[in-house]
Amino acid sequence: MLTLDNLWVSIKQFFQEYVINTAKSIEWKDAIDIILLSAIFFFLYRFIRDRRAGKLLMGLAFVFVLTILAEAVEFRATRFIFSDFRQLGVIAILIIFQPELRSALEKVGGTPLSGLKNITSESRDLATINAEIDAISTAASDLSREKVGALIVIERSTKLGEYIKSGVLVDAVISPHILRNLFFNKAPLHDGAVIIRNSRICAAGCFLPLSTKEDIDKDLGTRHRAAIGMSEASDAVVIIVSEETGTISLSVDGNLKRNYNYRSLKQELNGLLIPQVTEDADGKRKHNGKHQKKNNDR
């Protein structure tokens, strides 16, 4: 009983020193700090919850909590075993979560450039972008009808140079005819992805990273998993045509949407790719966050 009493007293002292006393000394700046950290942890949780690394993080969190409790109640053996965990834990996190950290930093680094993306895209003629969208939508519709598998990646602000190098450089104008020929079943590059950069077909037969998400539909194959993985690792827009069903799908930001046709795919691409620029009352051009869309039936 003496041991249990001492354990209870140690726990009460721990909460008294580290929780109650800390709460009493909180100022308005501390409250903002707590809110900011909560937001960071919330977005971190959303980022890793569907990834395999999420379970590893839960394991590390459990060991970290166990270490703190061992110090609070003075479990000498447990404290000895985990004495260096906090120092080694940082290194372990960097090693274990290297792919996730890289993906997150790429997206954070691309966010400040999202506005610049619209400005620089003005250098490309709007008619060129519309022609690009129409050609991709037409090719996807034709490939869907013929049940020819396809994987088309449209580069945006995140540069895809390392994936372009994995394929064969093409540098061709985007046209439904060329896209159909690249994905024709007997074509030498039909198994890989086509990457589009600056409204031109940059490379074909490219290898993409596979998603590690565990909630992907079991009916979806490697092509769809690669599309999701590419959209997780970058801000690219990825179009998929299923070889088995002819279903057209689109993946952005790690999310997959299915059952597109020519019209709905073109409308979606309009919203994702056309610069969001209008003119204000003074005739000055500004970004208003609205998408220009044209609903053309086919």
mmCIF file of C-alpha atoms in Angstrom:
data_model
loop_
_atom_site.group_PDB
_atom_site.id
_atom_site.type_symbol
_atom_site.label_atom_id
_atom_site.label_comp_id
_atom_site.label_asym_id
_atom_site.label_seq_id
_atom_site.Cartn_x
_atom_site.Cartn_y
_atom_site.Cartn_z
ATOM 1 C CA MET A 1 0.000 0.000 0.000
ATOM 2 C CA LEU A 2 2.891 2.305 0.727
ATOM 3 C CA THR A 3 4.130 1.917 -2.812
ATOM 4 C CA LEU A 4 0.692 2.704 -4.259
ATOM 5 C CA ASP A 5 0.392 5.739 -1.986
ATOM 6 C CA ASN A 6 3.774 7.003 -3.130
ATOM 7 C CA LEU A 7 2.780 6.434 -6.754
ATOM 8 C CA TRP A 8 -0.425 8.433 -6.312
ATOM 9 C CA VAL A 9 1.423 11.256 -4.562
ATOM 10 C CA SER A 10 3.994 11.393 -7.374
ATOM 11 C CA ILE A 11 1.262 11.619 -9.999
ATOM 12 C CA LYS A 12 -0.493 14.408 -8.059
ATOM 13 C CA GLN A 13 2.763 16.323 -7.710
ATOM 14 C CA PHE A 14 3.457 15.949 -11.408
ATOM 15 C CA PHE A 15 0.100 17.410 -12.395
ATOM 16 C CA GLN A 16 0.411 20.118 -9.750
ATOM 17 C CA GLU A 17 3.811 21.247 -11.032
ATOM 18 C CA TYR A 18 3.460 20.787 -14.773
ATOM 19 C CA VAL A 19 -0.259 21.258 -15.441
ATOM 20 C CA ILE A 20 -2.026 23.334 -12.804
ATOM 21 C CA ASN A 21 0.810 25.788 -12.128
ATOM 22 C CA THR A 22 1.432 26.182 -15.839
ATOM 23 C CA ALA A 23 -2.251 26.861 -16.503
ATOM 24 C CA LYS A 24 -2.297 29.608 -13.862
ATOM 25 C CA SER A 25 0.582 31.447 -15.512
ATOM 26 C CA ILE A 26 -0.872 31.462 -19.048
ATOM 27 C CA GLU A 27 -1.050 34.905 -20.698
ATOM 28 C CA TRP A 28 -2.751 36.009 -23.923
ATOM 29 C CA LYS A 29 0.437 35.406 -25.913
ATOM 30 C CA ASP A 30 0.579 31.881 -24.528
ATOM 31 C CA ALA A 31 -3.023 31.317 -25.610
ATOM 32 C CA ILE A 32 -2.176 32.378 -29.177
ATOM 33 C CA ASP A 33 0.879 30.128 -29.050
ATOM 34 C CA ILE A 34 -1.277 27.181 -27.967
ATOM 35 C CA ILE A 35 -3.811 27.845 -30.736
ATOM 36 C CA LEU A 36 -1.025 28.047 -33.316
ATOM 37 C CA LEU A 37 0.542 24.792 -32.149
ATOM 38 C CA SER A 38 -2.874 23.117 -32.093
ATOM 39 C CA ALA A 39 -3.451 24.158 -35.700
ATOM 40 C CA ILE A 40 -0.020 22.824 -36.699
ATOM 41 C CA PHE A 41 -0.657 19.477 -35.003
ATOM 42 C CA PHE A 42 -4.144 19.295 -36.535
ATOM 43 C CA PHE A 43 -2.856 19.774 -40.082
ATOM 44 C CA LEU A 44 0.019 17.389 -39.341
ATOM 45 C CA TYR A 45 -2.511 14.781 -38.220
ATOM 46 C CA ARG A 46 -4.596 15.297 -41.367
ATOM 47 C CA PHE A 47 -1.477 14.959 -43.493
ATOM 48 C CA ILE A 48 -0.298 11.639 -42.056
ATOM 49 C CA ARG A 49 -3.520 9.972 -40.898
ATOM 50 C CA ASP A 50 -4.010 8.030 -44.154
ATOM 51 C CA ARG A 51 -0.348 7.182 -44.568
ATOM 52 C CA ARG A 52 1.565 4.210 -43.257
ATOM 53 C CA ALA A 53 3.751 6.590 -41.260
ATOM 54 C CA GLY A 54 0.724 7.529 -39.173
ATOM 55 C CA LYS A 55 0.893 4.256 -37.255
ATOM 56 C CA LEU A 56 4.620 4.717 -36.694
ATOM 57 C CA LEU A 57 3.985 8.184 -35.313
ATOM 58 C CA MET A 58 1.388 6.801 -32.900
ATOM 59 C CA GLY A 59 3.977 4.305 -31.686
ATOM 60 C CA LEU A 60 6.563 7.053 -31.155
ATOM 61 C CA ALA A 61 3.989 9.172 -29.325
ATOM 62 C CA PHE A 62 3.171 6.254 -27.020
ATOM 63 C CA VAL A 63 6.853 5.723 -26.181
ATOM 64 C CA PHE A 64 7.276 9.471 -25.562
ATOM 65 C CA VAL A 65 4.320 9.557 -23.135
ATOM 66 C CA LEU A 66 5.647 6.441 -21.425
ATOM 67 C CA THR A 67 9.020 8.159 -20.980
ATOM 68 C CA ILE A 68 7.425 11.217 -19.349
ATOM 69 C CA LEU A 69 5.349 9.065 -16.981
ATOM 70 C CA ALA A 70 8.415 7.008 -16.067
ATOM 71 C CA GLU A 71 10.237 10.197 -15.071
ATOM 72 C CA ALA A 72 7.221 11.525 -13.166
ATOM 73 C CA VAL A 73 6.750 8.421 -11.008
ATOM 74 C CA GLU A 74 10.475 7.565 -10.929
ATOM 75 C CA PHE A 75 10.363 4.137 -12.554
ATOM 76 C CA ARG A 76 14.127 3.757 -12.630
ATOM 77 C CA ALA A 77 14.341 0.748 -14.950
ATOM 78 C CA THR A 78 11.904 2.174 -17.504
ATOM 79 C CA ARG A 79 13.515 5.602 -17.280
ATOM 80 C CA PHE A 80 16.941 4.050 -17.884
ATOM 81 C CA ILE A 81 15.760 2.179 -20.979
ATOM 82 C CA PHE A 82 14.154 5.265 -22.520
ATOM 83 C CA SER A 83 16.617 7.834 -21.140
ATOM 84 C CA ASP A 84 17.974 8.785 -24.568
ATOM 85 C CA PHE A 85 14.684 8.503 -26.428
ATOM 86 C CA ARG A 86 14.010 12.228 -26.666
ATOM 87 C CA GLN A 87 17.426 12.871 -28.175
ATOM 88 C CA LEU A 88 17.314 9.915 -30.554
ATOM 89 C CA GLY A 89 13.611 10.403 -31.260
ATOM 90 C CA VAL A 90 14.224 13.527 -33.330
ATOM 91 C CA ILE A 91 16.726 11.684 -35.533
ATOM 92 C CA ALA A 92 14.380 8.697 -35.801
ATOM 93 C CA ILE A 93 11.509 10.943 -36.916
ATOM 94 C CA LEU A 94 13.667 12.566 -39.603
ATOM 95 C CA ILE A 95 14.688 9.155 -40.955
ATOM 96 C CA ILE A 96 11.337 7.367 -40.714
ATOM 97 C CA PHE A 97 9.221 10.224 -42.034
ATOM 98 C CA GLN A 98 11.620 11.424 -44.727
ATOM 99 C CA PRO A 99 9.122 10.905 -47.617
ATOM 100 C CA GLU A 100 6.282 12.596 -45.717
ATOM 101 C CA LEU A 101 8.489 15.503 -44.586
ATOM 102 C CA ARG A 102 9.709 16.018 -48.124
ATOM 103 C CA SER A 103 6.169 16.041 -49.491
ATOM 104 C CA ALA A 104 4.990 18.469 -46.808
ATOM 105 C CA LEU A 105 7.915 20.853 -47.349
ATOM 106 C CA GLU A 106 7.366 20.795 -51.107
ATOM 107 C CA LYS A 107 3.747 21.802 -50.622
ATOM 108 C CA VAL A 108 4.598 24.481 -48.058
ATOM 109 C CA GLY A 109 7.314 25.814 -50.345
ATOM 110 C CA GLY A 110 4.906 25.904 -53.257
ATOM 111 C CA THR A 111 2.146 27.721 -51.370
ATOM 112 C CA PRO A 112 3.740 31.213 -51.436
ATOM 113 C CA LEU A 113 4.265 30.715 -55.159
ATOM 114 C CA SER A 114 0.636 29.899 -55.867
ATOM 115 C CA GLY A 115 -0.102 33.529 -56.581
ATOM 116 C CA LEU A 116 2.989 33.831 -58.761
ATOM 117 C CA LYS A 117 1.834 30.795 -60.687
ATOM 118 C CA ASN A 118 -1.164 32.716 -61.949
ATOM 119 C CA ILE A 119 1.015 35.702 -62.885
ATOM 120 C CA THR A 120 3.605 33.663 -64.759
ATOM 121 C CA SER A 121 0.904 31.644 -66.488
ATOM 122 C CA GLU A 122 -0.296 34.872 -68.100
ATOM 123 C CA SER A 123 2.777 34.585 -70.324
ATOM 124 C CA ARG A 124 1.080 31.594 -71.865
ATOM 125 C CA ASP A 125 -1.745 32.617 -74.150
ATOM 126 C CA LEU A 126 -5.174 31.756 -72.769
ATOM 127 C CA ALA A 127 -6.056 30.194 -76.097
ATOM 128 C CA THR A 128 -3.073 27.840 -75.699
ATOM 129 C CA ILE A 129 -4.281 26.708 -72.286
ATOM 130 C CA ASN A 130 -7.810 26.196 -73.617
ATOM 131 C CA ALA A 131 -6.402 24.172 -76.506
ATOM 132 C CA GLU A 132 -4.372 22.098 -74.026
ATOM 133 C CA ILE A 133 -7.453 21.383 -71.919
ATOM 134 C CA ASP A 134 -9.549 20.494 -74.952
ATOM 135 C CA ALA A 135 -6.870 18.174 -76.364
ATOM 136 C CA ILE A 136 -6.431 16.337 -73.050
ATOM 137 C CA SER A 137 -10.194 16.013 -72.518
ATOM 138 C CA THR A 138 -10.688 14.769 -76.085
ATOM 139 C CA ALA A 139 -7.850 12.244 -75.787
ATOM 140 C CA ALA A 140 -9.145 10.976 -72.431
ATOM 141 C CA SER A 141 -12.639 10.591 -73.871
ATOM 142 C CA ASP A 142 -11.340 8.689 -76.918
ATOM 143 C CA LEU A 143 -9.100 6.442 -74.804
ATOM 144 C CA SER A 144 -11.988 5.782 -72.422
ATOM 145 C CA ARG A 145 -14.242 4.723 -75.278
ATOM 146 C CA GLU A 146 -11.561 2.343 -76.582
ATOM 147 C CA LYS A 147 -10.626 1.176 -73.039
ATOM 148 C CA VAL A 148 -6.977 2.087 -73.451
ATOM 149 C CA GLY A 149 -5.181 2.798 -70.173
ATOM 150 C CA ALA A 150 -3.598 6.224 -69.751
ATOM 151 C CA LEU A 151 -1.814 8.315 -67.124
ATOM 152 C CA ILE A 152 -1.388 12.036 -67.857
ATOM 153 C CA VAL A 153 0.371 14.392 -65.426
ATOM 154 C CA ILE A 154 0.016 18.171 -65.784
ATOM 155 C CA GLU A 155 2.818 20.023 -64.010
ATOM 156 C CA ARG A 156 1.913 23.157 -62.057
ATOM 157 C CA SER A 157 4.124 25.022 -59.556
ATOM 158 C CA THR A 158 5.973 21.939 -58.218
ATOM 159 C CA LYS A 159 8.708 21.014 -60.684
ATOM 160 C CA LEU A 160 8.701 17.369 -61.774
ATOM 161 C CA GLY A 161 12.199 17.174 -63.241
ATOM 162 C CA GLU A 162 13.177 13.981 -61.407
ATOM 163 C CA TYR A 163 10.132 12.157 -62.804
ATOM 164 C CA ILE A 164 10.657 13.575 -66.296
ATOM 165 C CA LYS A 165 14.196 12.150 -66.251
ATOM 166 C CA SER A 166 12.782 8.675 -65.578
ATOM 167 C CA GLY A 167 11.047 8.668 -68.965
ATOM 168 C CA VAL A 168 11.802 9.582 -72.567
ATOM 169 C CA LEU A 169 11.891 13.246 -73.594
ATOM 170 C CA VAL A 170 9.301 14.053 -76.248
ATOM 171 C CA ASP A 171 8.768 17.845 -76.456
ATOM 172 C CA ALA A 172 5.684 17.782 -78.668
ATOM 173 C CA VAL A 173 2.560 19.857 -79.107
ATOM 174 C CA ILE A 174 -0.385 18.456 -77.162
ATOM 175 C CA SER A 175 -2.894 16.817 -79.471
ATOM 176 C CA PRO A 176 -5.398 13.979 -79.051
ATOM 177 C CA HIS A 177 -3.693 12.082 -81.891
ATOM 178 C CA ILE A 178 -0.246 12.138 -80.232
ATOM 179 C CA LEU A 179 -1.642 11.205 -76.807
ATOM 180 C CA ARG A 180 -3.582 8.279 -78.291
ATOM 181 C CA ASN A 181 -0.461 7.037 -80.071
ATOM 182 C CA LEU A 182 1.637 7.272 -76.897
ATOM 183 C CA PHE A 183 -0.860 5.159 -74.921
ATOM 184 C CA PHE A 184 -1.694 2.686 -77.707
ATOM 185 C CA ASN A 185 -1.362 -0.832 -76.277
ATOM 186 C CA LYS A 186 1.600 -1.809 -78.452
ATOM 187 C CA ALA A 187 3.417 1.520 -78.127
ATOM 188 C CA PRO A 188 6.798 1.189 -76.342
ATOM 189 C CA LEU A 189 5.951 3.948 -73.823
ATOM 190 C CA HIS A 190 2.317 3.089 -73.094
ATOM 191 C CA ASP A 191 2.941 1.682 -69.590
ATOM 192 C CA GLY A 192 4.414 4.883 -68.160
ATOM 193 C CA ALA A 193 3.017 8.350 -67.540
ATOM 194 C CA VAL A 194 2.998 11.314 -69.894
ATOM 195 C CA ILE A 195 4.112 14.543 -68.210
ATOM 196 C CA ILE A 196 2.928 17.876 -69.599
ATOM 197 C CA ARG A 197 4.924 21.039 -68.900
ATOM 198 C CA ASN A 198 4.139 24.539 -70.191
ATOM 199 C CA SER A 199 1.374 23.278 -72.490
ATOM 200 C CA ARG A 200 3.662 20.780 -74.246
ATOM 201 C CA ILE A 201 4.159 17.035 -73.940
ATOM 202 C CA CYS A 202 7.506 16.995 -72.154
ATOM 203 C CA ALA A 203 8.136 13.280 -71.576
ATOM 204 C CA ALA A 204 6.497 9.857 -71.830
ATOM 205 C CA GLY A 205 7.028 6.488 -70.190
ATOM 206 C CA CYS A 206 7.742 8.179 -66.848
ATOM 207 C CA PHE A 207 7.740 6.367 -63.498
ATOM 208 C CA LEU A 208 5.693 7.926 -60.696
ATOM 209 C CA PRO A 209 5.801 7.375 -56.906
ATOM 210 C CA LEU A 210 3.166 4.987 -55.571
ATOM 211 C CA SER A 211 0.874 6.153 -52.796
ATOM 212 C CA THR A 212 1.221 4.430 -49.425
ATOM 213 C CA LYS A 213 -2.339 5.242 -48.345
ATOM 214 C CA GLU A 214 -4.137 2.217 -46.958
ATOM 215 C CA ASP A 215 -7.723 3.250 -47.719
ATOM 216 C CA ILE A 216 -7.432 3.114 -51.512
ATOM 217 C CA ASP A 217 -10.139 1.031 -53.171
ATOM 218 C CA LYS A 218 -8.876 -2.516 -53.717
ATOM 219 C CA ASP A 219 -10.333 -2.453 -57.234
ATOM 220 C CA LEU A 220 -7.866 0.276 -58.241
ATOM 221 C CA GLY A 221 -4.558 -0.842 -59.679
ATOM 222 C CA THR A 222 -1.023 0.473 -59.950
ATOM 223 C CA ARG A 223 -1.963 3.227 -62.407
ATOM 224 C CA HIS A 224 -4.405 4.819 -59.948
ATOM 225 C CA ARG A 225 -2.050 4.351 -56.996
ATOM 226 C CA ALA A 226 0.698 6.087 -58.972
ATOM 227 C CA ALA A 227 -1.649 8.955 -59.809
ATOM 228 C CA ILE A 228 -2.551 9.459 -56.151
ATOM 229 C CA GLY A 229 1.106 9.205 -55.154
ATOM 230 C CA MET A 230 2.068 11.857 -57.724
ATOM 231 C CA SER A 231 -0.629 14.242 -56.480
ATOM 232 C CA GLU A 232 0.500 13.636 -52.888
ATOM 233 C CA ALA A 233 4.111 14.468 -53.719
ATOM 234 C CA SER A 234 3.283 17.589 -55.756
ATOM 235 C CA ASP A 235 0.493 19.951 -56.791
ATOM 236 C CA ALA A 236 0.231 18.283 -60.202
ATOM 237 C CA VAL A 237 -3.101 17.428 -61.812
ATOM 238 C CA VAL A 238 -3.219 13.761 -62.835
ATOM 239 C CA ILE A 239 -5.726 12.222 -65.252
ATOM 240 C CA ILE A 240 -6.210 8.451 -65.340
ATOM 241 C CA VAL A 241 -8.051 6.252 -67.827
ATOM 242 C CA SER A 242 -8.746 2.720 -66.637
ATOM 243 C CA GLU A 243 -7.718 -0.024 -69.044
ATOM 244 C CA GLU A 244 -10.276 -2.430 -67.558
ATOM 245 C CA THR A 245 -13.386 -0.214 -67.382
ATOM 246 C CA GLY A 246 -12.526 2.883 -69.409
ATOM 247 C CA THR A 247 -13.407 5.058 -66.411
ATOM 248 C CA ILE A 248 -11.820 8.521 -66.420
ATOM 249 C CA SER A 249 -10.509 9.685 -63.031
ATOM 250 C CA LEU A 250 -8.651 12.745 -61.779
ATOM 251 C CA SER A 251 -6.328 13.072 -58.784
ATOM 252 C CA VAL A 252 -5.353 16.339 -57.054
ATOM 253 C CA ASP A 253 -3.797 16.815 -53.597
ATOM 254 C CA GLY A 254 -3.943 13.087 -52.877
ATOM 255 C CA ASN A 255 -7.683 12.865 -53.581
ATOM 256 C CA LEU A 256 -9.168 10.783 -56.379
ATOM 257 C CA LYS A 257 -12.396 11.628 -58.210
ATOM 258 C CA ARG A 258 -13.901 9.234 -60.718
ATOM 259 C CA ASN A 259 -16.472 8.891 -63.493
ATOM 260 C CA TYR A 260 -15.619 11.908 -65.638
ATOM 261 C CA ASN A 261 -16.674 12.377 -69.242
ATOM 262 C CA TYR A 262 -15.427 14.846 -71.854
ATOM 263 C CA ARG A 263 -17.564 17.718 -70.619
ATOM 264 C CA SER A 264 -17.059 17.262 -66.856
ATOM 265 C CA LEU A 265 -13.303 16.663 -67.242
ATOM 266 C CA LYS A 266 -12.908 19.805 -69.343
ATOM 267 C CA GLN A 267 -14.878 21.822 -66.793
ATOM 268 C CA GLU A 268 -12.713 20.491 -63.943
ATOM 269 C CA LEU A 269 -9.484 21.248 -65.808
ATOM 270 C CA ASN A 270 -10.718 24.761 -66.595
ATOM 271 C CA GLY A 271 -11.080 25.431 -62.889
ATOM 272 C CA LEU A 272 -7.661 23.970 -62.079
ATOM 273 C CA LEU A 273 -5.518 25.343 -64.905
ATOM 274 C CA ILE A 274 -6.938 28.610 -66.255
ATOM 275 C CA PRO A 275 -5.381 31.706 -64.608
ATOM 276 C CA GLN A 276 -7.715 33.328 -62.092
ATOM 277 C CA VAL A 277 -7.349 36.906 -63.368
ATOM 278 C CA THR A 278 -9.963 39.627 -63.828
ATOM 279 C CA GLU A 279 -9.996 43.414 -64.042
ATOM 280 C CA ASP A 280 -11.179 45.714 -61.262
ATOM 281 C CA ALA A 281 -13.135 48.970 -61.638
ATOM 282 C CA ASP A 282 -9.935 50.914 -62.449
ATOM 283 C CA GLY A 283 -9.009 48.526 -65.212
ATOM 284 C CA LYS A 284 -6.217 46.931 -63.175
ATOM 285 C CA ARG A 285 -5.741 43.200 -63.349
ATOM 286 C CA LYS A 286 -6.156 41.287 -60.119
ATOM 287 C CA HIS A 287 -6.528 37.737 -58.838
ATOM 288 C CA ASN A 288 -9.985 37.064 -57.415
ATOM 289 C CA GLY A 289 -9.906 33.327 -56.800
ATOM 290 C CA LYS A 290 -12.696 32.635 -59.266
ATOM 291 C CA HIS A 291 -12.365 30.067 -61.990
ATOM 292 C CA GLN A 292 -13.221 30.725 -65.593
ATOM 293 C CA LYS A 293 -15.224 27.822 -66.937
ATOM 294 C CA LYS A 294 -16.656 26.958 -70.318
ATOM 295 C CA ASN A 295 -19.206 24.211 -70.521
ATOM 296 C CA ASN A 296 -18.758 22.797 -74.018
ATOM 297 C CA ASP A 297 -20.740 19.699 -74.857
ATOM 298 C CA ARG A 298 -19.293 16.986 -76.954
#
